Short mmCIF file of C-alpha atoms and ligand atoms in Angstrom, two decimals:
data_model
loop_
_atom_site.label_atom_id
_atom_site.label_comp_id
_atom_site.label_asym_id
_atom_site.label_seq_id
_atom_site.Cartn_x
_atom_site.Cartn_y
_atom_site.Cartn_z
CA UNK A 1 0.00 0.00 0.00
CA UNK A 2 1.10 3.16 -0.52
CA UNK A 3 1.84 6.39 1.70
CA UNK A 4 -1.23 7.74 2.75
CA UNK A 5 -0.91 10.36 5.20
CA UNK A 6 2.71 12.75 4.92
CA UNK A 7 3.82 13.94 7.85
CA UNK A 8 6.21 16.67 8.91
CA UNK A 9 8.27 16.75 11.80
CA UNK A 10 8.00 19.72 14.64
CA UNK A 11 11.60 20.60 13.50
CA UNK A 12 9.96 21.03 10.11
CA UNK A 13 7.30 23.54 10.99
CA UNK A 14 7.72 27.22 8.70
CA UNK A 15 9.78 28.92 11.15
CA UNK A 16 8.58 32.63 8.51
CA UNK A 17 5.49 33.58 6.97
CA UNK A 18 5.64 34.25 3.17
CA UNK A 19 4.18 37.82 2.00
CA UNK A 20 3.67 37.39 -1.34
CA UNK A 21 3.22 41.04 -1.86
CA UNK A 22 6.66 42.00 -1.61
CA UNK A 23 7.20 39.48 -4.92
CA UNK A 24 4.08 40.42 -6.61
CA UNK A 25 4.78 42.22 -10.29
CA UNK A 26 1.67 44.30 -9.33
CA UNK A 27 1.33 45.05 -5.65
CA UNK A 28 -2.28 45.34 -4.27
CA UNK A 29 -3.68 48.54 -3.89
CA UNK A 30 -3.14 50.81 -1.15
CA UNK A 31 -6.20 50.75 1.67
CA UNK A 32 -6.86 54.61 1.35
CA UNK A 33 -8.74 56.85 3.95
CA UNK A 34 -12.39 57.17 2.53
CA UNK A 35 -12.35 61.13 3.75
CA UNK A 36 -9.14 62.25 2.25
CA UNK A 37 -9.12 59.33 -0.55
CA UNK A 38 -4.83 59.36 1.12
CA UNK A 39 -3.73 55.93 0.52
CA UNK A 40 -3.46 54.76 4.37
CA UNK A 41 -0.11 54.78 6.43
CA UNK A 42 0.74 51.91 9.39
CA UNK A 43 0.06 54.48 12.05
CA UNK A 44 -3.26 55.63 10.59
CA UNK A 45 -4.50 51.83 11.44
CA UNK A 46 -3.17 51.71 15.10
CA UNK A 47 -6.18 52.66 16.70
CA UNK A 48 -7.91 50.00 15.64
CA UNK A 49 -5.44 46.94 14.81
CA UNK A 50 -2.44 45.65 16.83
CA UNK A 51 0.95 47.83 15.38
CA UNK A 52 2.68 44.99 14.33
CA UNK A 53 -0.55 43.87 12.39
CA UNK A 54 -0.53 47.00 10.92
CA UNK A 55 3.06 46.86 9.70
CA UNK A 56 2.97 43.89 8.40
CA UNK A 57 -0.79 44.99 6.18
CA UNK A 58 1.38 47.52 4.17
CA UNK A 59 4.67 45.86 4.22
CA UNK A 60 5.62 45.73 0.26
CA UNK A 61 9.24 44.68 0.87
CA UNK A 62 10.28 41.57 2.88
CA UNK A 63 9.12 38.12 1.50
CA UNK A 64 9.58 36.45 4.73
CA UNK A 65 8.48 37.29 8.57
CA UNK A 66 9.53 35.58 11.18
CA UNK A 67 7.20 34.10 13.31
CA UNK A 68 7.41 35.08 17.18
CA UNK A 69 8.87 32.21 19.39
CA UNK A 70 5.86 32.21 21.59
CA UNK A 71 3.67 31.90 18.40
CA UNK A 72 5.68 28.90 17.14
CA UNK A 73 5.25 27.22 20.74
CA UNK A 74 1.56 27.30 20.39
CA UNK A 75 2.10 26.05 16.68
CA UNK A 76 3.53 22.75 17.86
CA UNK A 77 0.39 22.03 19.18
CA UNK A 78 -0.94 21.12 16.28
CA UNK A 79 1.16 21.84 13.42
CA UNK A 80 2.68 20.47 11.42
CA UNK A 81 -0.79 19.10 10.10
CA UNK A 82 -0.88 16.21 7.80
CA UNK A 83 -0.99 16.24 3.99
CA UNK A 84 -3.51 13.08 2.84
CA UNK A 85 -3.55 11.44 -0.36
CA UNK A 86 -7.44 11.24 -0.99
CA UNK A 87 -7.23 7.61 -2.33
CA UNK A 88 -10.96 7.04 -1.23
CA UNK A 89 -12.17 9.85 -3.04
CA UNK A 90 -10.36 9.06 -6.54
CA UNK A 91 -12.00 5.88 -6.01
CA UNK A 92 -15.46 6.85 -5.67
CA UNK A 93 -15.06 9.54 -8.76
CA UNK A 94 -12.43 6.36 -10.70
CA UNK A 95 -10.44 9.03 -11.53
CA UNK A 96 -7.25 9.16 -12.60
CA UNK A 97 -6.44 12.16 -10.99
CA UNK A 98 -4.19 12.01 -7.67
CA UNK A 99 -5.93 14.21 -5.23
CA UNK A 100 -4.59 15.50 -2.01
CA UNK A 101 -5.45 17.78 0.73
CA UNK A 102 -4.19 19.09 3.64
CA UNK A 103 -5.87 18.66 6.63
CA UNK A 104 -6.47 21.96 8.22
CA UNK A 105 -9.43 20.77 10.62
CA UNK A 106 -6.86 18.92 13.03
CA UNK A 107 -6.87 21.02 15.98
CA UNK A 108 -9.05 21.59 18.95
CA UNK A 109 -10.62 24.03 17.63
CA UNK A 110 -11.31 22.84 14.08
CA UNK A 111 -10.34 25.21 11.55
CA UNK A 112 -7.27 27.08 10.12
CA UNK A 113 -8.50 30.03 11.87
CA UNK A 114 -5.61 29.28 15.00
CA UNK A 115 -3.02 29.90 12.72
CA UNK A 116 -3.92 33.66 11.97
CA UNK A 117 -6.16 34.09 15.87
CA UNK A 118 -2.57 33.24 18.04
CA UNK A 119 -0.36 35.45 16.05
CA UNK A 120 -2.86 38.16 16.36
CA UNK A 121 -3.57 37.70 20.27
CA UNK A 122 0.37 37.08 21.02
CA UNK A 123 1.06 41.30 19.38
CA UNK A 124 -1.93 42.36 21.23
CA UNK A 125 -0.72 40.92 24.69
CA UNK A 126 3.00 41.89 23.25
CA UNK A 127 1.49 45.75 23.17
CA UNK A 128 0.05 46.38 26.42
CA UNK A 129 -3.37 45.40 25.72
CA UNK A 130 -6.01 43.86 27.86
CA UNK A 131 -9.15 42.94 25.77
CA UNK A 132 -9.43 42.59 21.91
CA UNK A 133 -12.61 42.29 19.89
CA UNK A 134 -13.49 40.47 17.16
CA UNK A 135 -16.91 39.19 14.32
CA UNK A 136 -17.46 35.91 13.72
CA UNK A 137 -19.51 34.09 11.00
CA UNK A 138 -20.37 30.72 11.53
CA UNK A 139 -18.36 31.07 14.91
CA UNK A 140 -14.83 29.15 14.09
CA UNK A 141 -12.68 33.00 14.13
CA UNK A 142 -14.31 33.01 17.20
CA UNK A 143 -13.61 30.13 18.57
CA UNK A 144 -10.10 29.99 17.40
CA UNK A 145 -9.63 33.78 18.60
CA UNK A 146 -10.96 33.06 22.06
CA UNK A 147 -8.99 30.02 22.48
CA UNK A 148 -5.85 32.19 21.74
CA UNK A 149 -7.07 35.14 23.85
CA UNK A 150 -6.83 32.93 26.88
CA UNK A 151 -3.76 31.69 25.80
CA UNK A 152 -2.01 34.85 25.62
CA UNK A 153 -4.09 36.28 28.61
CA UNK A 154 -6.50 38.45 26.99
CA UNK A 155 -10.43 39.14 27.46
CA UNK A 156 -12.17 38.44 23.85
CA UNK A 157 -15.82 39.66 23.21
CA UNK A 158 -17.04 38.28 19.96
CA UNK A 159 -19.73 39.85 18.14
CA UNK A 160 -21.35 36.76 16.27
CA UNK A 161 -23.61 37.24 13.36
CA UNK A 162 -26.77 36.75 14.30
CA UNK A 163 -28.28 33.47 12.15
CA UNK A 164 -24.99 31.39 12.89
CA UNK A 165 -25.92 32.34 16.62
CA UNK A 166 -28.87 30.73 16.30
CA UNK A 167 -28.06 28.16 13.71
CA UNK A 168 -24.78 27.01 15.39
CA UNK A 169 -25.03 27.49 19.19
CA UNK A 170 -22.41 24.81 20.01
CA UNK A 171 -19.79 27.60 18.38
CA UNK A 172 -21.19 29.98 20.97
CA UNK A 173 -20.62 27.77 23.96
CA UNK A 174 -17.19 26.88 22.80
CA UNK A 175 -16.41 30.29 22.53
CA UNK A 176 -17.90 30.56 26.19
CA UNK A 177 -15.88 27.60 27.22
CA UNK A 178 -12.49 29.91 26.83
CA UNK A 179 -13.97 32.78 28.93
CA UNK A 180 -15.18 34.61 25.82
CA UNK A 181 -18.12 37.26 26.23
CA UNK A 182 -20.63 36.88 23.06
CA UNK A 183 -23.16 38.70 21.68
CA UNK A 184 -25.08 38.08 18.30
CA UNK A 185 -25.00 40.76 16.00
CA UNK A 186 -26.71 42.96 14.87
CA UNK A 187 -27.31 44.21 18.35
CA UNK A 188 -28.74 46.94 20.37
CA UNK A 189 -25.16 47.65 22.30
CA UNK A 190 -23.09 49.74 19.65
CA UNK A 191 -24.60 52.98 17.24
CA UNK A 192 -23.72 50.57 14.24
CA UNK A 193 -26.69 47.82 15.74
CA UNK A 194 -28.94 50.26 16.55
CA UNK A 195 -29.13 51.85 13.62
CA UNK A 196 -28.85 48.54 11.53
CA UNK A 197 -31.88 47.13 13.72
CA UNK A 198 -33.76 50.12 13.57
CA UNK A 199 -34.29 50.42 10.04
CA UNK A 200 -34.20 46.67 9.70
CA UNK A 201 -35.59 45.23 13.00
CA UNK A 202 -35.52 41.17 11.17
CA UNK A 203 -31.75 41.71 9.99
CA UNK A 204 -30.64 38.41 10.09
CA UNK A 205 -26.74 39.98 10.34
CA UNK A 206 -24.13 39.56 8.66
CA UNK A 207 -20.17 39.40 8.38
CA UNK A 208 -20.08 43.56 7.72
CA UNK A 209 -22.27 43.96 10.57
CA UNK A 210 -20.43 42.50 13.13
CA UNK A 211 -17.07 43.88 11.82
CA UNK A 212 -18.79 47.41 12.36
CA UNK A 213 -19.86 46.64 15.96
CA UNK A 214 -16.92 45.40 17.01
CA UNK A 215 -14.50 48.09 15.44
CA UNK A 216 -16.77 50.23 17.24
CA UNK A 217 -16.29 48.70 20.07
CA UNK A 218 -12.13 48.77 20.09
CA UNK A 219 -12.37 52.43 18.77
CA UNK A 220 -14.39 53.06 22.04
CA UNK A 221 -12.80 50.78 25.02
CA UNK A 222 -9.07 51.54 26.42
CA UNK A 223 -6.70 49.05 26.04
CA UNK A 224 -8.71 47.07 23.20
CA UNK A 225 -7.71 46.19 19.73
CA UNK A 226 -9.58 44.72 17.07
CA UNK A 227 -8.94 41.36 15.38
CA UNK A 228 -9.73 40.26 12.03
CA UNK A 229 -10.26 36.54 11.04
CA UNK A 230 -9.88 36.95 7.08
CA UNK A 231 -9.79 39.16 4.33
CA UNK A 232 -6.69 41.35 5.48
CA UNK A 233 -3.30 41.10 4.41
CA UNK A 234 -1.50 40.38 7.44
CA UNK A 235 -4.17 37.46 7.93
CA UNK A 236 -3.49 35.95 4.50
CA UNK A 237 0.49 36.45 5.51
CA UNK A 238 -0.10 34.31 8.77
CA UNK A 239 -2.01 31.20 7.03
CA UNK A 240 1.43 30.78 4.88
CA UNK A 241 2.16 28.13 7.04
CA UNK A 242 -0.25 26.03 5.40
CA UNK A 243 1.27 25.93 2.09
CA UNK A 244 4.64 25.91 3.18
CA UNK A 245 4.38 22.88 4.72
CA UNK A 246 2.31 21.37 1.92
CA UNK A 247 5.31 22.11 -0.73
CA UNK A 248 7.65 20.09 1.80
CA UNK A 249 5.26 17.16 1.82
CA UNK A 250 4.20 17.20 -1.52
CA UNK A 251 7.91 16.56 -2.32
CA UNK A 252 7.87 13.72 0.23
CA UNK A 253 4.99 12.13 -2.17
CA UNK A 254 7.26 13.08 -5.12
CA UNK A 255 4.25 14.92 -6.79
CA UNK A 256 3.86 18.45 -7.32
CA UNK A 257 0.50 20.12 -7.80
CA UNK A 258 -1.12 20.84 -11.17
CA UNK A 259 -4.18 22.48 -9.57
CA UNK A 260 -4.46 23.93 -6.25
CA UNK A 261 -8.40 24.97 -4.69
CA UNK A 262 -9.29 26.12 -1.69
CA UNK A 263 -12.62 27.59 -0.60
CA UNK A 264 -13.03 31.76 -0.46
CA UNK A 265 -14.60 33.46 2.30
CA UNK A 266 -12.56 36.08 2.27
CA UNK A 267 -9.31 34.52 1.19
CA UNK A 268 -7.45 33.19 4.13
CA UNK A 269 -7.43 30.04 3.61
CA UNK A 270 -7.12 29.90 -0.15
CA UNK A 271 -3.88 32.89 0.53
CA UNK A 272 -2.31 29.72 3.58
CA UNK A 273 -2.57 27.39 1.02
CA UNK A 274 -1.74 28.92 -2.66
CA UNK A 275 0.32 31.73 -2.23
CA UNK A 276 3.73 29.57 -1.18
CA UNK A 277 2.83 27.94 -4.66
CA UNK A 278 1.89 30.50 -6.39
CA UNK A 279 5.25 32.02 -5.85
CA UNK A 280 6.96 29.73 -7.87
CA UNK A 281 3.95 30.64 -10.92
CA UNK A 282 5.35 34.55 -10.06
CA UNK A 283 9.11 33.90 -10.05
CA UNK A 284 10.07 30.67 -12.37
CA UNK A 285 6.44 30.58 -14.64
CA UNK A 286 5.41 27.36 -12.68
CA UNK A 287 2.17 26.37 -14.82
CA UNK A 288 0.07 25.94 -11.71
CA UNK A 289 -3.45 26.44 -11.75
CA UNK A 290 -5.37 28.24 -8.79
CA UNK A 291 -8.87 27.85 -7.87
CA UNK A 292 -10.84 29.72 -5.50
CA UNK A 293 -14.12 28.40 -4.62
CA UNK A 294 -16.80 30.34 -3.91
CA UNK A 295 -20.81 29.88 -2.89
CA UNK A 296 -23.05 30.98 -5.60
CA UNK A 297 -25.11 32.94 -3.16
CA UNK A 298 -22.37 34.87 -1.81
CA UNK A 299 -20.29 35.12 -5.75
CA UNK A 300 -17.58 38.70 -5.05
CA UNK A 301 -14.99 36.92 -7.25
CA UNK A 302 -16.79 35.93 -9.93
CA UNK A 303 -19.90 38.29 -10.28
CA UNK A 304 -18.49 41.04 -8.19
CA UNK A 305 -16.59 44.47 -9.35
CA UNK A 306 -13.15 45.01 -8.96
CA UNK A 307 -13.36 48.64 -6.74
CA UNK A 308 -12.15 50.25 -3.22
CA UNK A 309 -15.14 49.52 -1.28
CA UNK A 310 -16.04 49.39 3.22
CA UNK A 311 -14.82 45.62 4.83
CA UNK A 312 -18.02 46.55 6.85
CA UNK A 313 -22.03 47.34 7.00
CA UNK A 314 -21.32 50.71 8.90
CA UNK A 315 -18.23 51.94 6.59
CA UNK A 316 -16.11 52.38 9.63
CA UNK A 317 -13.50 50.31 8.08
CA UNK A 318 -10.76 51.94 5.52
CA UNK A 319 -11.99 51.38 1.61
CA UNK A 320 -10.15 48.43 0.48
CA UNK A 321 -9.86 47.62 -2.72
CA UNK A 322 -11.93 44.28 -3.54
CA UNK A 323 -13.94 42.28 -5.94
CA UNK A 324 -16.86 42.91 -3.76
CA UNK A 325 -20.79 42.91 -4.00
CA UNK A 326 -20.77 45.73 -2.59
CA UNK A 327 -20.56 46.22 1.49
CA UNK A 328 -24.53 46.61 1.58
CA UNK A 329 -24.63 43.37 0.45
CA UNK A 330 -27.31 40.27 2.47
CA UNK A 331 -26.07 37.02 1.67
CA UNK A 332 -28.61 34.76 2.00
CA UNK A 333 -28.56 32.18 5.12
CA UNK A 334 -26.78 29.50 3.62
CA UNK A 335 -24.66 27.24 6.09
CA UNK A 336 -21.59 28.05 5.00
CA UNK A 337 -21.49 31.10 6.91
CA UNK A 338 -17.50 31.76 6.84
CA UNK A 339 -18.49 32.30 3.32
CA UNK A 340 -20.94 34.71 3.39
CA UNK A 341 -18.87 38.39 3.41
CA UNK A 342 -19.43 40.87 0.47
CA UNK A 343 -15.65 41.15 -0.68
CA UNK A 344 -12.07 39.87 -1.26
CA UNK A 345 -8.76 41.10 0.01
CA UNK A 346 -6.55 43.16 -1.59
CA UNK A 347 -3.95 40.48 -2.18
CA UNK A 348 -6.44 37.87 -4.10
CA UNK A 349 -8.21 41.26 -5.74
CA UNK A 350 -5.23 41.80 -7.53
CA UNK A 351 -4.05 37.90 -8.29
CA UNK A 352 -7.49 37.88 -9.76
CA UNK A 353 -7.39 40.69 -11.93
CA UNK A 354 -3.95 39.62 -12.94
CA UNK A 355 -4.90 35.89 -14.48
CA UNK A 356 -2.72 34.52 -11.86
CA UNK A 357 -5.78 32.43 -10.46
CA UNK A 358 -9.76 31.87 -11.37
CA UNK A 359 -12.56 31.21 -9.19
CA UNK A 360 -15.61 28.78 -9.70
CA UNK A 361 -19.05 29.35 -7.92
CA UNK A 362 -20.36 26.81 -6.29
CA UNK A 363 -24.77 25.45 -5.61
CA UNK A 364 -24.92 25.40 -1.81
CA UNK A 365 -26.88 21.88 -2.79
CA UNK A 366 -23.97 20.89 -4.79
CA UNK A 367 -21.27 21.84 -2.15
CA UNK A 368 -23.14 19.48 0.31
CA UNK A 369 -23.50 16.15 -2.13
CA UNK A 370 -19.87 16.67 -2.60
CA UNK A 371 -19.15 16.87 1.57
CA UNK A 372 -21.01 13.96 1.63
CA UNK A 373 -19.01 12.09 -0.74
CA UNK A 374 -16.06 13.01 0.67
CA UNK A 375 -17.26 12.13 4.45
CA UNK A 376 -18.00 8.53 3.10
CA UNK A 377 -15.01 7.90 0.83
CA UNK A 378 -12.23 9.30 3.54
CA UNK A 379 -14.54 9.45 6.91
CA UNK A 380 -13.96 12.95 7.80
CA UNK A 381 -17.13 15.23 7.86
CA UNK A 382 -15.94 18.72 6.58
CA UNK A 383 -17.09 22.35 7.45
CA UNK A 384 -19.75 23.44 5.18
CA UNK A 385 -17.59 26.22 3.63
CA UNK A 386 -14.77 23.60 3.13
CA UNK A 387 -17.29 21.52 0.98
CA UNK A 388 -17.11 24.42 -1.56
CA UNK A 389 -13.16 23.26 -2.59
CA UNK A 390 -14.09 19.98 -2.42
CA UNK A 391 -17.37 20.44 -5.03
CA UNK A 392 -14.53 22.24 -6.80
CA UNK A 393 -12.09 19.42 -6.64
CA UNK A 394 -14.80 16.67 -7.63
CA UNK A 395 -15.36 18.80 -10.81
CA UNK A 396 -11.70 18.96 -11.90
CA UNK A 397 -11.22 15.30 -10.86
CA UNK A 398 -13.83 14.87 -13.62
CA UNK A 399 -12.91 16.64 -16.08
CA UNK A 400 -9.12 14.92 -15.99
CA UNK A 401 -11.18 11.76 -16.00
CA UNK A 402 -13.18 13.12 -19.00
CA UNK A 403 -9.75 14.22 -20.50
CA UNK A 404 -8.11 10.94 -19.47
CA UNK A 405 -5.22 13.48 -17.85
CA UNK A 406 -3.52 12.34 -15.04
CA UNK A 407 -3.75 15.74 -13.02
CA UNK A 408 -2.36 16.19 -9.24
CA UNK A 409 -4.91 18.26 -7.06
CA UNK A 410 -4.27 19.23 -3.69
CA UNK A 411 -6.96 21.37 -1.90
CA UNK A 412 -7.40 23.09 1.23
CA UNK A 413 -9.72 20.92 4.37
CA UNK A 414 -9.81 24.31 6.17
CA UNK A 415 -12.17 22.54 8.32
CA UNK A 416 -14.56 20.13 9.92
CA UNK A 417 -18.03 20.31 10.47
CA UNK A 418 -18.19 17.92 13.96
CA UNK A 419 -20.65 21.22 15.03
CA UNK A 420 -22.48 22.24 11.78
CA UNK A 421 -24.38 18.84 11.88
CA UNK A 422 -27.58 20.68 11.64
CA UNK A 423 -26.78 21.41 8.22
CA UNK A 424 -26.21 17.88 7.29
CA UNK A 425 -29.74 17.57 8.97
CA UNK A 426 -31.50 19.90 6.73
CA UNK A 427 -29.57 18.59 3.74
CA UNK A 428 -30.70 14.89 4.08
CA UNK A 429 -34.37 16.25 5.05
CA UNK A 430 -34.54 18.07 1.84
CA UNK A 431 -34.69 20.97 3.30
CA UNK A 432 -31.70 23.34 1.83
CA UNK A 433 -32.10 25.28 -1.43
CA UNK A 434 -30.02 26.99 -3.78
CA UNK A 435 -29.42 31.00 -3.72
CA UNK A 436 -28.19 32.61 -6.98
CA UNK A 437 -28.01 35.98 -7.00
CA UNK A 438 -28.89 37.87 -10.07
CA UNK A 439 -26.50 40.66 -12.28
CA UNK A 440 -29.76 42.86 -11.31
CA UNK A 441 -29.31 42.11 -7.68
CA UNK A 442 -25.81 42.92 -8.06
CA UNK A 443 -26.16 46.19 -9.77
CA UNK A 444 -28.99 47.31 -7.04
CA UNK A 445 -26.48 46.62 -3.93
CA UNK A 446 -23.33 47.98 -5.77
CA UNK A 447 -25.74 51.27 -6.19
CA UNK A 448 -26.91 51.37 -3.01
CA UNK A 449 -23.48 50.78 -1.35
CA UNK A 450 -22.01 53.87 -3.59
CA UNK A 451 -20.03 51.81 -5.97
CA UNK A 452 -20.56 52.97 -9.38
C1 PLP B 501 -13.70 31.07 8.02
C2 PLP B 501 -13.63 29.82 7.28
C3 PLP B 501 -13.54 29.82 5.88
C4 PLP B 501 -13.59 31.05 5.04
O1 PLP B 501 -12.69 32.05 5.33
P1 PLP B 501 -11.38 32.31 4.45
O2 PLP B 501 -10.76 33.49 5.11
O3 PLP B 501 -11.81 32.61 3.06
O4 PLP B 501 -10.55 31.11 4.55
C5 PLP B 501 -13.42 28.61 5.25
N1 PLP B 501 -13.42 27.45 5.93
C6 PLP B 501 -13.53 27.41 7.27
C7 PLP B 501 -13.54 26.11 7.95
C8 PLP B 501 -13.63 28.60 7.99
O5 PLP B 501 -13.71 28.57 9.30
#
């Protein structure tokens, strides 16, 4: 039998983070301050964000970061994770593709999330302060952030967007297990929620809602700092480790990647797992493909305009330049809910409008039938969003069969779903539907959220 699972050593674990930028032919665009349209300097974010966070969001010159001692420590918890030839799966599609992924959902917590929520808490503690603040979708940010808060000896409050409160209450008392204070938004404790709920009293909230109540919240408490889960450079920077390791243990199974897919929230875990690959597509032409996967409900990347738009409901964020929806934008409820935010980062933006990678959308009904597959060919239950990369790796797998091409695919397992097993509930009952969102749709919320 072959090797199945490839596994690193600790003494192996990335010891830098790769920022891409600093390589990149075209560098993302500046964030820029939506009053003076001034593209934004470090300082101008350290009232919100950690300083070192900060620095490293507009650093445009150093390819590797080192990663803080005390961070690594926490990272040999878990890390390295294992890379997994997914010989069940090519079975069940008879394929004659080699598919692997690495397994991202093997740590307490569940998710990637860790890898960007301890290097985050570790600066905080590292600059004097006491509490940091945070959104969370479907609740695994949160739950990775309030892990590392305690940790590192911080108070998290987690604003939680309010239909994963209700749909995934096991995220909440995990979050609650680490001491974390939680509070579904939209809600009536910041001027963001109260106006939200006021002229929308059913808001179902969203990713740019709770981002706007809890920068509120940092901008308004001493001593607390706001945390992002996604989306941000310095985030995509941190989930390097992913990738890194992946390029060591693809060359232990003597394969290199011909397609690499991750799913897209807003970009994290696609930017851990590509962007270490993708360098070698930047600086020696590597013929790599890149695939973002995306839910057709929530489609920035490939329905969405390429502009500077808010990461937030409110607009208390900088503008950011994105392939967004616009920041008005109401995904619909779909369990995926790390998915469901209105725009990209700046990093994948660009990447994007450069050719350097594509995106698929994917059915919500069609990202399910493929989790299922998965779950019963290789007996690991994934996160709904992580579904969306494998729909998108069942479809390639195809077409190589289709094409008789012996293609190597590795994808991204940014999670497990061990607490979104209501969704599987409603999925076998029949009772999930698709969302498509229409170009008119589009047009009416770029309008109304002052995007041309
Ligand atoms: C948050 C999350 C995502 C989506 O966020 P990205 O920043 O795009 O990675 C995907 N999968 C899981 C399991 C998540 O928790």
């Amino acid at each position: 039998m072959s090797t199945k699972r490839f596994i690193l050593p600790e003494s192996e674990i990335p010891t830098q983070w790769y920022n891409i930028v600093a390589e990149m032919p075209n560098k993302p665009l500046p964030p820029i301050n939506p009053a003076t349209k001034e593209p934004l300097k470090a300082e101008d974010l350290y009232p919100v964000f950690c300083e070192e966070c900060a620095r490293q969001e507009l650093n445009t010159k150093d390819a590797f970061i080192d990663i803080p001692e005390p961070v690594l420590e926490q990272y040999k918890n878990y890390r390295a994770t294992p890379l997994v030839r997914a010989y069940g799966l090519e079975k069940a599609l008879d394929t004659p593709a080699h598919i692997y992924f690495k397994n991202e959902s093997v740590n307490p917590l569940g998710s990637h999330k860790l890898n960007s929520a301890l290097a985050q808490a570790y600066y905080a503690k590292m600059e004097g302060t006491t509490n940091i603040t945070t959104e969370t979708g479907a609740g695994q940010w949160g739950a990775a952030l309030s892990y590392a808060a305690k940790a590192f000896g911080l108070e998290a409050a987690v604003y939680m967007v309010k239909i994963s409160f209700e749909q995934k209450p096991y995220r909440r008392s995990i979050m609650q297990t680490f001491g974390a204070q939680v509070t579904a938004s939209p809600s009536m404790s910041t001027k963001a929620g109260r106006k939200i709920l006021t002229e929308n009293p059913t808001h179902q909230g969203s990713l740019g809602t709770a981002i706007s109540e809890a920068v509120e919240l940092a901008l308004n408490t001493p001593h607390c700092k706001y945390v992002l889960g996604s989306v941000l450079n310095h985030v995509c920077l941190h989930q390097t480790v992913i990738g890194q390791e992946a390029e060591k243990q693809m060359a232990m199974a003597g394969e290199y990647p011909d397609t690499v897919i991750a799913c897209f929230g807003g970009g994290s875990n696609f930017c851990g797992l590509a962007l270490p690959f993708m360098r070698h597509k930047i600086l020696e032409g590597r013929n790599t493909r890149f695939i973002a996967g995306e839910p057709a409900s929530c489609p920035k990347l490939t329905k969405g305009k390429f502009a500077y738009d808010f990461g937030d409901e409110a607009g208390y964020t900088p503008l950011l330049p994105m392939f967004t929806l616009g920041h008005n934008f109401k995904p619909a409820n779909i369990h995926a809910g790390g998915l469901r935010y209105h725009g990209s980062g700046a990093i994948v933006a660009q990447l994007l409008k450069d050719g350097y990678m594509e995106a698929v959308d994917v059915e919500q009904l069609d990202s399910f039938k493929a989790g299922v597959l998965f779950a019963r060919s290789e007996g690991i239950i994934p996160a709904p969003e992580s579904c969306h990369a494998i729909a998108a790796t069942v479809a390639e797998a195809l077409k190589a069969k289709e094409a008789g091409e012996s293609k190597v695919i590795l994808f991204n397992l940014s999670g497990h779903g061990l607490v979104d097993m209501a969704a599987y509930d409603q999925y076998f009952a029949g009772d999930l539907v698709n969302h498509d969102v229409t170009a008119d749709d589009i047009a009416a919320t770029l309008r109304d959220s002052g995007i041309a």
